[in-house]
PDB file of C-alpha atoms in Angstrom:
ATOM      1  CA  LYS R 124       0.000   0.000   0.000  1.00  0.00           C
ATOM      2  CA  VAL R 125       1.236   3.485  -0.869  1.00  0.00           C
ATOM      3  CA  ALA R 126       0.423   5.936   1.902  1.00  0.00           C
ATOM      4  CA  SER R 127       2.947   8.753   1.376  1.00  0.00           C
ATOM      5  CA  PRO R 128       5.525  10.230  -1.006  1.00  0.00           C
ATOM      6  CA  GLU R 129       8.176   8.485   1.101  1.00  0.00           C
ATOM      7  CA  ASP R 130       6.697   5.111   0.125  1.00  0.00           C
ATOM      8  CA  VAL R 131       7.126   5.911  -3.567  1.00  0.00           C
ATOM      9  CA  ALA R 132      10.600   7.328  -2.995  1.00  0.00           C
ATOM     10  CA  ARG R 133      11.631   4.091  -1.251  1.00  0.00           C
ATOM     11  CA  LEU R 134      10.217   2.090  -4.140  1.00  0.00           C
ATOM     12  CA  LEU R 135      11.926   4.007  -6.955  1.00  0.00           C
ATOM     13  CA  THR R 136      14.901   6.077  -5.788  1.00  0.00           C
ATOM     14  CA  SER R 137      17.482   3.297  -5.668  1.00  0.00           C
ATOM     15  CA  GLU R 138      16.786   2.197  -9.238  1.00  0.00           C
ATOM     16  CA  MET R 139      16.110   5.612 -10.789  1.00  0.00           C
ATOM     17  CA  SER R 140      18.456   8.069  -9.094  1.00  0.00           C
ATOM     18  CA  HIS R 141      21.583   6.862 -10.899  1.00  0.00           C
ATOM     19  CA  LEU R 142      20.132   6.535 -14.397  1.00  0.00           C
ATOM     20  CA  PRO R 143      22.133   8.417 -17.061  1.00  0.00           C
ATOM     21  CA  ARG R 144      18.974   9.751 -18.761  1.00  0.00           C
ATOM     22  CA  GLU R 145      15.634  11.030 -17.552  1.00  0.00           C
ATOM     23  CA  GLU R 146      12.874   8.464 -17.305  1.00  0.00           C
ATOM     24  CA  LEU R 147       9.224   8.955 -16.454  1.00  0.00           C
ATOM     25  CA  ARG R 148       7.522   6.189 -14.529  1.00  0.00           C
ATOM     26  CA  VAL R 149       3.956   5.861 -13.367  1.00  0.00           C
ATOM     27  CA  VAL R 150       3.031   4.127 -10.136  1.00  0.00           C
ATOM     28  CA  CYS R 151      -0.434   2.699 -10.809  1.00  0.00           C
ATOM     29  CA  LEU R 152      -2.687   2.192  -7.794  1.00  0.00           C
ATOM     30  CA  ASP R 153      -6.045   0.586  -7.128  1.00  0.00           C
ATOM     31  CA  VAL R 154      -8.930   2.161  -5.220  1.00  0.00           C
ATOM     32  CA  ARG R 155      -7.227   1.332  -1.878  1.00  0.00           C
ATOM     33  CA  ASN R 156      -3.838   2.768  -2.921  1.00  0.00           C
ATOM     34  CA  ARG R 157      -2.340  -0.677  -3.387  1.00  0.00           C
ATOM     35  CA  LEU R 158       0.343  -0.995  -6.012  1.00  0.00           C
ATOM     36  CA  ILE R 159      -0.878  -2.544  -9.247  1.00  0.00           C
ATOM     37  CA  ARG R 160       2.226  -1.945 -11.307  1.00  0.00           C
ATOM     38  CA  THR R 161       4.970   0.543 -12.045  1.00  0.00           C
ATOM     39  CA  VAL R 162       5.205   1.434 -15.722  1.00  0.00           C
ATOM     40  CA  ARG R 163       8.086   3.159 -17.521  1.00  0.00           C
ATOM     41  CA  VAL R 164       6.378   5.412 -20.034  1.00  0.00           C
ATOM     42  CA  SER R 165       9.264   7.457 -21.336  1.00  0.00           C
ATOM     43  CA  GLU R 166      13.022   7.529 -21.589  1.00  0.00           C
ATOM     44  CA  GLY R 167      14.449  10.843 -22.600  1.00  0.00           C
ATOM     45  CA  GLY R 168      17.705  12.618 -23.071  1.00  0.00           C
ATOM     46  CA  LEU R 169      20.043  14.143 -20.559  1.00  0.00           C
ATOM     47  CA  PHE R 170      17.649  16.941 -19.646  1.00  0.00           C
ATOM     48  CA  ALA R 171      14.101  15.816 -20.442  1.00  0.00           C
ATOM     49  CA  ALA R 172      11.786  12.865 -20.907  1.00  0.00           C
ATOM     50  CA  VAL R 173       9.158  14.195 -23.288  1.00  0.00           C
ATOM     51  CA  VAL R 174       5.942  12.223 -23.633  1.00  0.00           C
ATOM     52  CA  SER R 175       2.359  13.114 -24.455  1.00  0.00           C
ATOM     53  CA  PRO R 176      -0.588  12.663 -22.083  1.00  0.00           C
ATOM     54  CA  ARG R 177      -2.080  10.303 -24.657  1.00  0.00           C
ATOM     55  CA  ASP R 178       0.875   7.908 -24.363  1.00  0.00           C
ATOM     56  CA  ILE R 179       1.007   8.140 -20.586  1.00  0.00           C
ATOM     57  CA  PHE R 180      -2.671   7.506 -19.958  1.00  0.00           C
ATOM     58  CA  ARG R 181      -2.828   4.660 -22.487  1.00  0.00           C
ATOM     59  CA  GLU R 182      -0.627   2.616 -20.161  1.00  0.00           C
ATOM     60  CA  ILE R 183      -2.568   3.661 -17.064  1.00  0.00           C
ATOM     61  CA  ILE R 184      -5.887   2.662 -18.601  1.00  0.00           C
ATOM     62  CA  LYS R 185      -4.479  -0.718 -19.686  1.00  0.00           C
ATOM     63  CA  VAL R 186      -3.802  -1.702 -16.061  1.00  0.00           C
ATOM     64  CA  ASN R 187      -7.162  -0.292 -14.861  1.00  0.00           C
ATOM     65  CA  ALA R 188      -5.587   2.088 -12.338  1.00  0.00           C
ATOM     66  CA  TYR R 189      -7.815   4.209 -10.103  1.00  0.00           C
ATOM     67  CA  SER R 190      -5.049   6.661  -9.255  1.00  0.00           C
ATOM     68  CA  VAL R 191      -1.419   7.296 -10.136  1.00  0.00           C
ATOM     69  CA  ILE R 192       1.774   8.883  -8.921  1.00  0.00           C
ATOM     70  CA  PHE R 193       4.261  10.105 -11.494  1.00  0.00           C
ATOM     71  CA  ALA R 194       7.989   9.918 -10.857  1.00  0.00           C
ATOM     72  CA  HIS R 195      10.955  10.969 -12.925  1.00  0.00           C
ATOM     73  CA  ASN R 196      14.642  11.287 -12.244  1.00  0.00           C
ATOM     74  CA  HIS R 197      17.113  14.114 -12.640  1.00  0.00           C
ATOM     75  CA  PRO R 198      20.479  12.704 -13.770  1.00  0.00           C
ATOM     76  CA  SER R 199      22.151  15.894 -12.498  1.00  0.00           C
ATOM     77  CA  GLY R 200      21.637  14.650  -8.944  1.00  0.00           C
ATOM     78  CA  ASP R 201      19.533  17.702  -8.005  1.00  0.00           C
ATOM     79  CA  PRO R 202      15.891  16.784  -7.258  1.00  0.00           C
ATOM     80  CA  GLU R 203      14.684  20.388  -7.486  1.00  0.00           C
ATOM     81  CA  PRO R 204      11.657  20.484  -9.859  1.00  0.00           C
ATOM     82  CA  SER R 205      11.877  22.717 -12.901  1.00  0.00           C
ATOM     83  CA  LYS R 206       9.191  25.083 -14.129  1.00  0.00           C
ATOM     84  CA  GLU R 207       8.513  22.579 -16.915  1.00  0.00           C
ATOM     85  CA  ASP R 208       8.045  19.788 -14.344  1.00  0.00           C
ATOM     86  CA  GLY R 209       5.281  21.822 -12.715  1.00  0.00           C
ATOM     87  CA  GLU R 210       3.635  22.697 -16.025  1.00  0.00           C
ATOM     88  CA  SER R 211       3.638  19.120 -17.310  1.00  0.00           C
ATOM     89  CA  THR R 212       2.281  17.878 -13.986  1.00  0.00           C
ATOM     90  CA  ARG R 213      -0.634  20.305 -14.143  1.00  0.00           C
ATOM     91  CA  ARG R 214      -1.419  19.066 -17.676  1.00  0.00           C
ATOM     92  CA  MET R 215      -1.377  15.462 -16.431  1.00  0.00           C
ATOM     93  CA  VAL R 216      -3.721  16.330 -13.551  1.00  0.00           C
ATOM     94  CA  LYS R 217      -6.181  17.895 -16.023  1.00  0.00           C
ATOM     95  CA  ALA R 218      -5.969  14.887 -18.339  1.00  0.00           C
ATOM     96  CA  GLY R 219      -6.487  12.535 -15.408  1.00  0.00           C
ATOM     97  CA  ASP R 220      -9.520  14.522 -14.266  1.00  0.00           C
ATOM     98  CA  LEU R 221     -11.079  14.156 -17.724  1.00  0.00           C
ATOM     99  CA  LEU R 222     -10.483  10.394 -17.660  1.00  0.00           C
ATOM    100  CA  GLY R 223     -11.539   9.827 -14.058  1.00  0.00           C
ATOM    101  CA  ILE R 224      -8.014   8.918 -12.930  1.00  0.00           C
ATOM    102  CA  ARG R 225      -6.681  10.717  -9.860  1.00  0.00           C
ATOM    103  CA  VAL R 226      -3.132  12.058 -10.066  1.00  0.00           C
ATOM    104  CA  LEU R 227      -1.982  11.972  -6.445  1.00  0.00           C
ATOM    105  CA  ASP R 228       1.562  13.312  -6.775  1.00  0.00           C
ATOM    106  CA  HIS R 229       4.642  13.696  -8.945  1.00  0.00           C
ATOM    107  CA  LEU R 230       8.054  12.962  -7.488  1.00  0.00           C
ATOM    108  CA  VAL R 231      11.438  14.020  -8.796  1.00  0.00           C
ATOM    109  CA  VAL R 232      14.134  11.603  -7.617  1.00  0.00           C
ATOM    110  CA  ALA R 233      17.881  12.078  -7.757  1.00  0.00           C
ATOM    111  CA  THR R 234      21.037  11.139  -5.904  1.00  0.00           C
ATOM    112  CA  GLY R 235      20.421  14.241  -3.769  1.00  0.00           C
ATOM    113  CA  GLY R 236      17.054  12.936  -2.538  1.00  0.00           C
ATOM    114  CA  TYR R 237      13.536  13.476  -3.808  1.00  0.00           C
ATOM    115  CA  VAL R 238      10.935  16.223  -4.018  1.00  0.00           C
ATOM    116  CA  SER R 239       7.152  15.829  -3.993  1.00  0.00           C
ATOM    117  CA  LEU R 240       5.485  18.388  -6.251  1.00  0.00           C
ATOM    118  CA  LYS R 241       2.289  18.021  -4.229  1.00  0.00           C
ATOM    119  CA  GLN R 242       4.094  18.856  -0.982  1.00  0.00           C
ATOM    120  CA  ARG R 243       5.647  21.860  -2.754  1.00  0.00           C
ATOM    121  CA  GLY R 244       2.208  23.095  -3.848  1.00  0.00           C
ATOM    122  CA  MET R 245       3.120  22.754  -7.549  1.00  0.00           C
ATOM    123  CA  MET R 246       0.035  20.774  -8.517  1.00  0.00           C
TER     124      MET R 246
END
């Protein structure tokens, strides 16, 4: 069961924080916040993992998730979210609302720790 951003950070930080390129993963949850599956939806370059809402939500719908938490890494080691991270998260929240899928949070993980965009008030 996923009850906090720390739970997701524990699940993903060790495998994502040292990746040489940005990746976007989606933690798919059921109605009781139990983990269904973690899906890698994008692998990007050194500075960005660009993917459309259409591609992201296709995978989420396939596993019948009730809610999701997004996570991506910063290869620089600095987990500080960028302006673009906040903007893309807000777009994903809107898309999720239209589809009836709750976007609970978006984490940025790095060797320097992690940041929850929800805790930062960025979504």
